[in-house]
Short mmCIF file of C-alpha atoms and ligand atoms in Angstrom, two decimals:
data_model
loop_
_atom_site.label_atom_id
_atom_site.label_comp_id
_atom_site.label_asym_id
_atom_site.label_seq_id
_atom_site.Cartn_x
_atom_site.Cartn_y
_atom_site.Cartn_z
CA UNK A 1 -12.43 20.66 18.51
CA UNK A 2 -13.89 19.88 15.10
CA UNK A 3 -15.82 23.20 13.56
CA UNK A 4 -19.40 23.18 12.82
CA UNK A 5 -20.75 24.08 9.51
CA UNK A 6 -21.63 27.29 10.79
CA UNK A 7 -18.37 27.62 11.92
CA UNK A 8 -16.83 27.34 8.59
CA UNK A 9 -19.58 29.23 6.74
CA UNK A 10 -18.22 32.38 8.63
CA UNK A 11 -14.37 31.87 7.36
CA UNK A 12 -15.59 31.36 3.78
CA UNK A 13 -15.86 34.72 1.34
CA UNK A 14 -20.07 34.33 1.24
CA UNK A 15 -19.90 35.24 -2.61
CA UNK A 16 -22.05 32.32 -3.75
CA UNK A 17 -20.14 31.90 -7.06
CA UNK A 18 -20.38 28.19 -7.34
CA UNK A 19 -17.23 27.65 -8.14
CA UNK A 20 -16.54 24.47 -6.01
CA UNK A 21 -19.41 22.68 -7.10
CA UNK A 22 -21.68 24.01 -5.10
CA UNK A 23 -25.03 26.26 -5.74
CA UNK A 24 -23.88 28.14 -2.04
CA UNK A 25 -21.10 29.02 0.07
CA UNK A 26 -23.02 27.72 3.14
CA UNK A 27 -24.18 24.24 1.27
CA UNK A 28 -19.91 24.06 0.49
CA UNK A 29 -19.67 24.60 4.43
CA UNK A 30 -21.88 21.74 5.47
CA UNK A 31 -20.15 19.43 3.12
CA UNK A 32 -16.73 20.73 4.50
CA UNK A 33 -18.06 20.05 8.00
CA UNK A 34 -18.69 16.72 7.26
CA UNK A 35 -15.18 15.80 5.40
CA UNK A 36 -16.77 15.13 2.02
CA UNK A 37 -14.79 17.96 0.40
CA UNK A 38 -11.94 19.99 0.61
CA UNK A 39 -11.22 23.62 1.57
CA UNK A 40 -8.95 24.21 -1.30
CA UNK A 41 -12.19 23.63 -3.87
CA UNK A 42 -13.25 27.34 -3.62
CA UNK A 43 -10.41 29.25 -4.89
CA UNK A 44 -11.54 32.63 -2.93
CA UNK A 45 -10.74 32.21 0.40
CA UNK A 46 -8.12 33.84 2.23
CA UNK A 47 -5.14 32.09 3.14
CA UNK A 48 -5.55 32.70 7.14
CA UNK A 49 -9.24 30.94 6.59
CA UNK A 50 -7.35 27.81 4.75
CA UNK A 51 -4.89 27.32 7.14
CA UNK A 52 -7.61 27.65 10.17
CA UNK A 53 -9.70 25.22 8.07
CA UNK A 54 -6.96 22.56 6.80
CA UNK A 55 -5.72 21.79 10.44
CA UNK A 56 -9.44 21.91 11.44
CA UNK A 57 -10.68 19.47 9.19
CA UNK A 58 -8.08 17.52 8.46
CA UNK A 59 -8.10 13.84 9.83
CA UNK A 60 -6.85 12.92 13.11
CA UNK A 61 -3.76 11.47 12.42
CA UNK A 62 -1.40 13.21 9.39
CA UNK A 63 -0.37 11.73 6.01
CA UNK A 64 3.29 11.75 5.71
CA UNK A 65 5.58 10.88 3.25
CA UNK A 66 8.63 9.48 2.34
CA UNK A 67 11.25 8.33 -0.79
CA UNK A 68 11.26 9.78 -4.17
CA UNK A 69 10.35 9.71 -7.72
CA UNK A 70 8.51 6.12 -8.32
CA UNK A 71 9.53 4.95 -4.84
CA UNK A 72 7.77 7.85 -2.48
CA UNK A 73 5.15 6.39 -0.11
CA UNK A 74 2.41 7.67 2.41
CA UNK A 75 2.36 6.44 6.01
CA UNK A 76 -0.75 7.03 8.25
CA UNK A 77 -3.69 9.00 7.40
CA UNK A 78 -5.86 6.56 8.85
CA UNK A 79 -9.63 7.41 10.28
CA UNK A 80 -10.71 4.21 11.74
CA UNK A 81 -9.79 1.38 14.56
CA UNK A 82 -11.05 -1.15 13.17
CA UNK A 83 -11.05 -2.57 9.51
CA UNK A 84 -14.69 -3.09 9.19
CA UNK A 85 -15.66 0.32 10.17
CA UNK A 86 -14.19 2.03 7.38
CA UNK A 87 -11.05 0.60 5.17
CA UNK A 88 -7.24 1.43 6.15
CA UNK A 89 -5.69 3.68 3.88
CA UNK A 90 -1.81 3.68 4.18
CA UNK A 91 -0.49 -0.18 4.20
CA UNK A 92 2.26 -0.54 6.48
CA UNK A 93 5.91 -0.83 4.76
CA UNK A 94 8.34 -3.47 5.49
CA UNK A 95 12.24 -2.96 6.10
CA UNK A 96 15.38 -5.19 6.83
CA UNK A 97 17.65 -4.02 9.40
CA UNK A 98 21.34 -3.03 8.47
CA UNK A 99 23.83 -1.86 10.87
CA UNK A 100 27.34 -0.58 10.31
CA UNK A 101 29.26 -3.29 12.89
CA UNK A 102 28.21 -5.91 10.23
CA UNK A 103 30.69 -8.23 8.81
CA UNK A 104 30.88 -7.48 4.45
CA UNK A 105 29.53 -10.39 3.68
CA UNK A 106 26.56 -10.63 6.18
CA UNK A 107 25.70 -7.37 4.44
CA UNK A 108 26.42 -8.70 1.25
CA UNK A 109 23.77 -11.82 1.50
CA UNK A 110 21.47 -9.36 2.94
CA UNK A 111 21.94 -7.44 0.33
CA UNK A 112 21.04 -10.40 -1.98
CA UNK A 113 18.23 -11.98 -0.11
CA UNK A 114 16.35 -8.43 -0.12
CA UNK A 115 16.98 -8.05 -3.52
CA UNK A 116 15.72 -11.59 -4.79
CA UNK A 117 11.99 -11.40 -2.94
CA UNK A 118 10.55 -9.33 -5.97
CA UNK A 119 7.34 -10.63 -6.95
CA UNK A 120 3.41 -9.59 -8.49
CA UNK A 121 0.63 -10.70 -6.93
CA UNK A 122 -2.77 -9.64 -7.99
CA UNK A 123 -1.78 -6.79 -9.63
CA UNK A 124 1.14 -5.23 -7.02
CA UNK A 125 4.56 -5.14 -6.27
CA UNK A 126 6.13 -7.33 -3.66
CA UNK A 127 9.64 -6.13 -1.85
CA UNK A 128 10.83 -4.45 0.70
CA UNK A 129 10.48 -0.57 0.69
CA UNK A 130 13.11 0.05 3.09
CA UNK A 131 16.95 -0.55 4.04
CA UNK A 132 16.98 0.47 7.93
CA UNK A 133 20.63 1.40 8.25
CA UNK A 134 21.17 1.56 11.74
CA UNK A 135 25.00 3.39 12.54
CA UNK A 136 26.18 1.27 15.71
CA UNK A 137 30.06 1.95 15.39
CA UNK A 138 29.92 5.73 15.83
CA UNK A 139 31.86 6.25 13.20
CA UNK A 140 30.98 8.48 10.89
CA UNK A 141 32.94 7.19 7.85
CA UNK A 142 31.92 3.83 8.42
CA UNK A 143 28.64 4.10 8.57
CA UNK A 144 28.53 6.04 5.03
CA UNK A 145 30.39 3.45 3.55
CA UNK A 146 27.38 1.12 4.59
CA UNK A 147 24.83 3.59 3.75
CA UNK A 148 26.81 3.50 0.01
CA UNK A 149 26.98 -0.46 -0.12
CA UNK A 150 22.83 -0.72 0.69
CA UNK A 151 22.41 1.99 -1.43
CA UNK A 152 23.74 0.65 -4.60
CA UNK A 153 22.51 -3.21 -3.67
CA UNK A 154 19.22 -2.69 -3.24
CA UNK A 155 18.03 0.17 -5.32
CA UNK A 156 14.23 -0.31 -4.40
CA UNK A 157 14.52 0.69 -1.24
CA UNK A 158 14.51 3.95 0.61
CA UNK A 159 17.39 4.30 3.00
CA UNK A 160 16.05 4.81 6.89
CA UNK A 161 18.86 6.66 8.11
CA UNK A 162 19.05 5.46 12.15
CA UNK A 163 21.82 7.60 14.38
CA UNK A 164 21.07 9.69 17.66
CA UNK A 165 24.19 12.25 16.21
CA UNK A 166 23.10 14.90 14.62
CA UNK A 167 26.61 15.57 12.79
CA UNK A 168 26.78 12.01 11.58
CA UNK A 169 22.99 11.97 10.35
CA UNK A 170 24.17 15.34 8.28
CA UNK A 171 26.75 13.50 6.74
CA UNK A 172 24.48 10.37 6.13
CA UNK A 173 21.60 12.58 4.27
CA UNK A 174 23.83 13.91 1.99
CA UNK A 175 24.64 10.59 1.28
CA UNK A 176 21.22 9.77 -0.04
CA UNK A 177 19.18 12.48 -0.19
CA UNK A 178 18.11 11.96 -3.77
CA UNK A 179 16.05 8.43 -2.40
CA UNK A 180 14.17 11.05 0.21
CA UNK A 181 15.26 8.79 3.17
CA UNK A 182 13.68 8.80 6.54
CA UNK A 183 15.69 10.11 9.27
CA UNK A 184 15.29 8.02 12.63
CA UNK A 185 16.60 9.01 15.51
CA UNK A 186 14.98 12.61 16.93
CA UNK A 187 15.65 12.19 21.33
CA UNK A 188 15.07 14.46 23.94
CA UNK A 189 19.03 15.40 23.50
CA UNK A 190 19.06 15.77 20.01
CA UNK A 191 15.73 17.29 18.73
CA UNK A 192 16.30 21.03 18.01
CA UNK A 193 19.39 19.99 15.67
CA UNK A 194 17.44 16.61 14.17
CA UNK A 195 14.10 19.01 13.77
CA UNK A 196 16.70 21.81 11.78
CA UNK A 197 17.86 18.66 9.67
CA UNK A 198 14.54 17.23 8.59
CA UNK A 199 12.94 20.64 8.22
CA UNK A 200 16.00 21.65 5.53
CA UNK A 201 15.93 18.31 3.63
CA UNK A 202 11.95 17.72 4.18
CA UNK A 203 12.30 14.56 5.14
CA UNK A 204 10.15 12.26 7.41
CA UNK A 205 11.33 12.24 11.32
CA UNK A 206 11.38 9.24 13.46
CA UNK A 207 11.11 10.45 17.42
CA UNK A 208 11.88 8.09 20.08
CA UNK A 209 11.49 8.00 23.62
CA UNK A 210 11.70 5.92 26.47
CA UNK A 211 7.83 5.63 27.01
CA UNK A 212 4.45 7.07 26.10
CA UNK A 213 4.84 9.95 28.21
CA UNK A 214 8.18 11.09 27.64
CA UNK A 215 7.20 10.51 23.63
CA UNK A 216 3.90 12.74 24.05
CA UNK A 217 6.26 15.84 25.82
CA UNK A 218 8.81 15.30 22.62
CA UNK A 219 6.48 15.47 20.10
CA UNK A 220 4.75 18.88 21.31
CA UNK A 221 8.27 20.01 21.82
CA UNK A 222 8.60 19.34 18.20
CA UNK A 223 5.32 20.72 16.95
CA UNK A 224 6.31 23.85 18.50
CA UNK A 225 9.30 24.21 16.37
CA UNK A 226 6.55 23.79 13.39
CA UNK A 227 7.65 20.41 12.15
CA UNK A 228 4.79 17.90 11.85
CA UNK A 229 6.67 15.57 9.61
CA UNK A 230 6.76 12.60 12.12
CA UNK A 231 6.89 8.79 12.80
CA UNK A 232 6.95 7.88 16.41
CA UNK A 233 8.47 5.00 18.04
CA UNK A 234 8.88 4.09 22.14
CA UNK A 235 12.03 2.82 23.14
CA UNK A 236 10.60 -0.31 24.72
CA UNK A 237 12.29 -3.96 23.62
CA UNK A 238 9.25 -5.93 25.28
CA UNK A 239 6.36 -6.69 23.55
CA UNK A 240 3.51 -6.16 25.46
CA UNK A 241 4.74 -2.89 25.85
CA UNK A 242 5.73 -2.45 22.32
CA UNK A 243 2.16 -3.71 21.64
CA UNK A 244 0.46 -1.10 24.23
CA UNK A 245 2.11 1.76 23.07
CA UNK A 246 1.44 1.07 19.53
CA UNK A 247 -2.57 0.78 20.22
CA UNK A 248 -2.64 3.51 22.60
CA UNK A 249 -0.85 5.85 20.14
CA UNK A 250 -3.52 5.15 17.28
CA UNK A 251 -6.38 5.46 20.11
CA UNK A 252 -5.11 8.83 21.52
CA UNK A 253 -4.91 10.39 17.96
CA UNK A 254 -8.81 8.65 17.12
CA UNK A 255 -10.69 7.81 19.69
CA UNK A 256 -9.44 11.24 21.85
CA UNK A 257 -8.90 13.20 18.73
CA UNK A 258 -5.58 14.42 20.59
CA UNK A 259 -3.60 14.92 17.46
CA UNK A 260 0.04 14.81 19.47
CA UNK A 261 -0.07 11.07 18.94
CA UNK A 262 -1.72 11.69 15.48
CA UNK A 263 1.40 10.19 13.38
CA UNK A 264 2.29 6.91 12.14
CA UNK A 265 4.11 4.58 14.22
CA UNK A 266 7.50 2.41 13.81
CA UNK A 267 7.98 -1.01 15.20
CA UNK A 268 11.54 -2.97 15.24
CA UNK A 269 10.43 -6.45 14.96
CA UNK A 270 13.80 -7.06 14.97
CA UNK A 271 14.83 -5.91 18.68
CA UNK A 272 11.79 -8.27 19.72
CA UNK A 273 12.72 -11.85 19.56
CA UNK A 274 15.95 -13.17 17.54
CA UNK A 275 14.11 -16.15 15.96
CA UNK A 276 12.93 -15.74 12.10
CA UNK A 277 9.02 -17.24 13.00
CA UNK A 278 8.82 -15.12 15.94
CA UNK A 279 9.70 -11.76 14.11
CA UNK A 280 7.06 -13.19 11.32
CA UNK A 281 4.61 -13.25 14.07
CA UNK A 282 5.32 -10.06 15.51
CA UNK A 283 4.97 -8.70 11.97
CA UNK A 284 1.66 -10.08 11.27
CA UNK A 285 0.61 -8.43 14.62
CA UNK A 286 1.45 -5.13 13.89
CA UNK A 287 0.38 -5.14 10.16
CA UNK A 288 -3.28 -5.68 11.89
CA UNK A 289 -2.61 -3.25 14.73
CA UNK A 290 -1.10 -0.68 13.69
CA UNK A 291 3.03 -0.11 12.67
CA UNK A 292 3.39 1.86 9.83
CA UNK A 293 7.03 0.84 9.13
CA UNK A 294 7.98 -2.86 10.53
CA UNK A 295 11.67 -3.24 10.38
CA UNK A 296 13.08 -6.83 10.44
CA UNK A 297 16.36 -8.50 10.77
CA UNK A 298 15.99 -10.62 7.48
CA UNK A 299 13.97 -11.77 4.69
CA UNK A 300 13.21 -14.36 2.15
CA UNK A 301 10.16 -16.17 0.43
CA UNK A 302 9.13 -18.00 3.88
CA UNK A 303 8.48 -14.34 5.25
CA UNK A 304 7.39 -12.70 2.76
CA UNK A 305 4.77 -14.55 1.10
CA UNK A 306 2.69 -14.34 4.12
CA UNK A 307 3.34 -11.17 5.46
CA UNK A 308 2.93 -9.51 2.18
CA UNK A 309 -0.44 -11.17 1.69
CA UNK A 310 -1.80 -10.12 4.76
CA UNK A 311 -0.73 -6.98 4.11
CA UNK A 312 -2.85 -6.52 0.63
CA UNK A 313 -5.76 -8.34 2.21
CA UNK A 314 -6.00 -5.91 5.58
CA UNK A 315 -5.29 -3.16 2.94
CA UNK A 316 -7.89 -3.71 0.55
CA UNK A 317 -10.93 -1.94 0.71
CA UNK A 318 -13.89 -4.55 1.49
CA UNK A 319 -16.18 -2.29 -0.26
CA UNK A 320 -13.99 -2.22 -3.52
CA UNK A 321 -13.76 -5.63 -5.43
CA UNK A 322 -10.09 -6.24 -6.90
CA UNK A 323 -10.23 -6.33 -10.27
CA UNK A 324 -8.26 -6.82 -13.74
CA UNK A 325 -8.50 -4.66 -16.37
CA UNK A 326 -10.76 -6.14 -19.44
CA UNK A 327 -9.28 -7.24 -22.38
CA UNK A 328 -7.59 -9.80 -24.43
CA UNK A 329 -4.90 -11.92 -22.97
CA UNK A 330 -2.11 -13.74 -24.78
CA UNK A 331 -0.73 -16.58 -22.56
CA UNK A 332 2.44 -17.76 -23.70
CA UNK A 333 2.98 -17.49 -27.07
CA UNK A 334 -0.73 -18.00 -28.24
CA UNK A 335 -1.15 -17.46 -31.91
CA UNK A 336 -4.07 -17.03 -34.02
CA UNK A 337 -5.35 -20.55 -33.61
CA UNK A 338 -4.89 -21.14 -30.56
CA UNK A 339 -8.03 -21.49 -27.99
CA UNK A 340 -9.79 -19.13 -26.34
CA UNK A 341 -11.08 -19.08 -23.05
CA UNK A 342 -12.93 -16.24 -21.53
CA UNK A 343 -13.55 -15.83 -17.34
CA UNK A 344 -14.42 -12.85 -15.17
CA UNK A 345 -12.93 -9.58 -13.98
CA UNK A 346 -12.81 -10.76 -10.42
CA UNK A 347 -8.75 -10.54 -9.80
CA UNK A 348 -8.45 -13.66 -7.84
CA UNK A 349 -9.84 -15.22 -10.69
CA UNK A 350 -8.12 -14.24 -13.50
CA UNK A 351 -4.57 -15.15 -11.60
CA UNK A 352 -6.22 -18.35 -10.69
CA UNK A 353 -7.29 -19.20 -14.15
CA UNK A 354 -4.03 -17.95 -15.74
CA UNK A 355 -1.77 -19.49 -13.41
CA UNK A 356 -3.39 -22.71 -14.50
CA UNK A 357 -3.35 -22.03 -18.19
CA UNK A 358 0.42 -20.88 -17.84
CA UNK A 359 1.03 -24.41 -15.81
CA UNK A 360 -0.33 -26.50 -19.01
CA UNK A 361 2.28 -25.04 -21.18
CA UNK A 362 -1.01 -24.71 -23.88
CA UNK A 363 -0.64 -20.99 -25.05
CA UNK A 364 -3.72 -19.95 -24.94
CA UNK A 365 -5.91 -16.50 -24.79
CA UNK A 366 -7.97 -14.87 -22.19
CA UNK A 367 -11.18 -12.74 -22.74
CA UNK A 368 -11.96 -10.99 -19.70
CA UNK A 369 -15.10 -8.70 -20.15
CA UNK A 370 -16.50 -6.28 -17.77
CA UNK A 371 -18.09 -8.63 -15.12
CA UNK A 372 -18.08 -6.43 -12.07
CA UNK A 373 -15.14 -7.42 -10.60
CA UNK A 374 -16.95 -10.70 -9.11
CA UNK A 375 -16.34 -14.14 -9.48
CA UNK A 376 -17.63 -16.55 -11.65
CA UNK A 377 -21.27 -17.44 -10.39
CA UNK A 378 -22.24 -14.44 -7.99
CA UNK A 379 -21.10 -12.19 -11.78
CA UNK A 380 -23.66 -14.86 -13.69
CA UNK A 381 -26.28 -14.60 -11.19
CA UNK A 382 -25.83 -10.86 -10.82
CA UNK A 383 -26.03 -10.87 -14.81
CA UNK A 384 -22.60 -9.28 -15.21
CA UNK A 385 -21.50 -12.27 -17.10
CA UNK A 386 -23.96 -13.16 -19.35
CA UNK A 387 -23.93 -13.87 -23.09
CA UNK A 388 -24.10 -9.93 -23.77
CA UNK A 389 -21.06 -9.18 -21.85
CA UNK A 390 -19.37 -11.31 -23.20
CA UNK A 391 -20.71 -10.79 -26.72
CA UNK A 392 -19.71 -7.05 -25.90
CA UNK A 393 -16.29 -8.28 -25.00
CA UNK A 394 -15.61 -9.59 -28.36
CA UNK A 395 -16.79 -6.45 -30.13
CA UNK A 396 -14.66 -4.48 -27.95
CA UNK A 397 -11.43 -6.19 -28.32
CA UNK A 398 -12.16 -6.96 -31.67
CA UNK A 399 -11.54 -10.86 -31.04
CA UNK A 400 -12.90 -12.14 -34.80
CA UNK A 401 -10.01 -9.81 -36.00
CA UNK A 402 -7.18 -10.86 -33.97
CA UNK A 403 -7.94 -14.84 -34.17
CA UNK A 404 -9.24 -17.48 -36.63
CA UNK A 405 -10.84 -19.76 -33.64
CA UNK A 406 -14.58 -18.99 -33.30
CA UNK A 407 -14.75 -21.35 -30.56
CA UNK A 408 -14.98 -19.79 -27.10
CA UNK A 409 -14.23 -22.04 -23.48
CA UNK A 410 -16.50 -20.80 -20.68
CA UNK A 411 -16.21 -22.24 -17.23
CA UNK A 412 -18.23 -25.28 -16.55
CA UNK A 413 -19.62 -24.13 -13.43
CA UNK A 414 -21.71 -21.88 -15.91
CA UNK A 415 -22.65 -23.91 -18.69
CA UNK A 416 -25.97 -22.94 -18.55
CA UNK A 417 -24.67 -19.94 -20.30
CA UNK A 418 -24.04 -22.11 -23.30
CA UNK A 419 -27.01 -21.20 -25.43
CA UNK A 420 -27.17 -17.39 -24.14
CA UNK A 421 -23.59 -17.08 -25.58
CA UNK A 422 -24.99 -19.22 -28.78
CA UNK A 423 -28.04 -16.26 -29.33
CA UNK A 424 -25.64 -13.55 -29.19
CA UNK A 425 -22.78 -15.08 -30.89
CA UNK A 426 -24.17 -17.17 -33.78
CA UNK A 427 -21.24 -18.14 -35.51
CA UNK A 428 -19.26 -19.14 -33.09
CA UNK A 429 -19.39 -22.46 -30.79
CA UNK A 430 -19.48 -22.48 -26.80
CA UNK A 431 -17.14 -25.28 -25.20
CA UNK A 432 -17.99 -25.65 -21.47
CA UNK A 433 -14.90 -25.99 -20.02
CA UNK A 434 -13.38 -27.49 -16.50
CA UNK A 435 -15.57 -27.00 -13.37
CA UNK A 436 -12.81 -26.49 -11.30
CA UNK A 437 -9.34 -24.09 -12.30
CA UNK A 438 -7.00 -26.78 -10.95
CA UNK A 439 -8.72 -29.52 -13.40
CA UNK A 440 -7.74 -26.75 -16.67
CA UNK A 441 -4.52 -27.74 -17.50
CA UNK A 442 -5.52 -31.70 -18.32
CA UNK A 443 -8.54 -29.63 -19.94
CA UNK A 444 -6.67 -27.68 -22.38
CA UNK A 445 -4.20 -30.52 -23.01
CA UNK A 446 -7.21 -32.79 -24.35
CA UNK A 447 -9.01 -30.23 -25.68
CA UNK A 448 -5.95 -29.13 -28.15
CA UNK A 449 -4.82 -32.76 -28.60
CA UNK A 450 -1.25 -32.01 -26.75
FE1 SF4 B 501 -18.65 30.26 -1.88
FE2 SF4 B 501 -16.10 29.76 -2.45
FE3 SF4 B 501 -17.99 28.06 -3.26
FE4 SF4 B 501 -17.79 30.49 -4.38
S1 SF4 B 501 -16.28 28.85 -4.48
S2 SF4 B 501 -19.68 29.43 -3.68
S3 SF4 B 501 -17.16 31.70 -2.67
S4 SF4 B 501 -17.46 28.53 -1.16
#
């Protein structure tokens, strides 16, 4: 049961130092109480009390972690059912099934196919975070020989090692224990030596069993070994009760604050229907409710592109508008003279806008002032993109320095800011460019005479 802040007032040392950032110890409790802060801020309390208070407070379900150096990720962590309660924290990552009874070169184009969906979009990384290498054959030499191949093909992802034999998973960590893999596989038979295994590598455990039950009696087995490192998964291969499980794991840890079931989840897409569209599907459902790892047989740009989407717009905070960072940028190979346009922060805009400017083949630059991260005419009629901001802009990245043009290209659906741009600027000229960003690269083509 959650502790008041009463509760928590009596664990803490009651010297009143102010060290956390508070002006008492039982002002730090209240905010503790409520989640707004955490234990470790006051640096005087005994180790018993943070332990007592970390489990206490911490959120329902557990952050856990997997990979290494740039490529280590957080699963889980999440607070809320629904997306427009409170934002989800932890997206969901996406992996490609590999097993060991694969021919080389089905491997092989795998292999290639993962490797060539690499792309940006508004701001972040597209591919697949993980090579599920699933060991099929038993054999413990062949499956490190696959774990090698994946491992040297795709160096992006982070192996998921997937055996039920605690010998052969030995062998298969070793194998790639610098990429911090996740280690799938954790039964009723097998737990005490798989638990032993994780706990000495720390590495992220994937428990399975047959159904919600027998997977709720596993994991407090586990827990009572001490290992909390988990990512849970039901053995079912039908999706409705794929689908249950799934939601009634992430409403057990929540809604019942029982934090047994307070750990990420793994789907296999994969094991649920053979055809490509129908795994995309399946994927899409449990980006929105609530995998933490989807693992699929395949993928390429038909997949990907809206998968991945969905993914960054269910994992964007609402609250939080995407933005670029403001500055100057060169498109193409824009030189001195060549025109200047300026747009908002808002990032939908500026790869709108860009993408346009980049399909005229005009190279061209874009000034991108601080405009709150909206778009075009809510930032003009909220005044965040006015003829000070962007005056300010100018200033700031020193714009009469770096080019000859002193003519500037605003959007036409603001040309009313024509003259406001005129005060603040006065030696420079305001074109009012193309209402729409589809109609730029005709724009930019007349405009420049090319
Ligand atoms: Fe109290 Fe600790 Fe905060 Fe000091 S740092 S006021 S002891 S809670």
């Amino acid at each position: 049961m959650a502790l008041t802040g009463m509760d928590i007032y009596k664990l803490l040392p009651k010297k009143n130092c102010k060290e956390c950032g508070f002006p008492t110890c039982l002002a730090f409790a209240m905010k503790l109480a409520q989640g707004g802060v955490e234990a470790e801020k006051c640096p005087y309390m005994s180790e018993d009390a943070k332990t007592r208070l970390s489990e206490a407070t911490a959120p329902p379900m557990r952050t856990v972690r997997f990979g290494a150096g740039d490529r280590c990720y957080t699963l889980g962590g999440e607070t809320v059912l629904f997306r427009h309660e409170k934002t989800f924290v932890n997206r969901p990552r996406f992996a490609v099934a590999f097993s060991d009874t694969m021919s080389n070169e089905e491997i092989q184009s795998k292999i290639e196919r993962m490797n060539k969906v690499d792309y940006i979009r508004i701001s972040e990384e597209m591919y697949v975070e993980i090579a599920a290498l699933e060991c099929k054959s038993g054999n413990k030499d062949t499956f490190l020989s696959l774990i090698k191949r994946v491992k040297d093909g795709c160096k992006k992802a982070v192996p998921m090692i997937i055996t039920s034999d605690p010998e052969i998973a030995r062998a298969a960590v070793e194998e790639c224990r610098e990429s911090g893999p996740i280690l799938f596989g954790a039964d009723e038979q097998n737990y005490e030596a798989m638990v032993n295994l994780a706990k000495q590598y720390n590495l992220l455990l994937g428990v399975t069993a047959l159904d919600q039950e027998k997977l709720y009696d596993l994991v407090q087995k586990i827990q009572n070994l001490g290992y909390r490192e988990l990512l849970l998964s039901t053995g079912s291969t039908a999706l409705k009760q794929v689908f249950d499980d799934v939601v009634n794991i992430r409403r057990t840890a929540l809604v019942s604050q029982d934090r047994t079931f307070g750990y990420p989840t793994a789907v296999f897409a994969h094991k649920l229907a053979k055809e490509k569209m129908m795994q995309l599907a399946i994927a899409t459902l449990f980006v929105e409710k609530y995998a933490s790892v989807i693992v699929l047989d395949d993928i390429d740009y038909s997949l990907a592109l809206p998968l991945f989407a969905l993914r960054q717009n269910i994992y964007t905070d609402p609250q939080r508008p995407m933005r670029v960072e403001q500055g100057l940028y060169r498109i193409g190979s824009a030189d001195e003279n060549s025109p200047l346009l300026v747009t908002v922060d808002f990032a939908l805009t500026y790869f709108i806008v860009s993408g346009e400017v980049e399909r005229s083949k005009v190279p061209a630059w874009m000034l991108i002032p601080d405009a709150g991260g909206y778009s075009v005419l809510t930032a003009w009629a909220a005044g965040k993109f006015s003829g000070k901001t962007i005056a300010r802009a100018v200033k700031e990245f020193a714009v009469e320095e770096k080019l000859k043009t002193r003519e500037i290209i605003i959007p036409g659906k603001v040309a009313v800011l024509k003259a406001d741009i005129e005060d603040e600027l006065p030696s420079w000229k305001v074109v009012v460019g193309a209402e729409e960003a589809a109609l730029l690269p005709k724009f930019l083509r007349d405009y420049t005479g090319k």
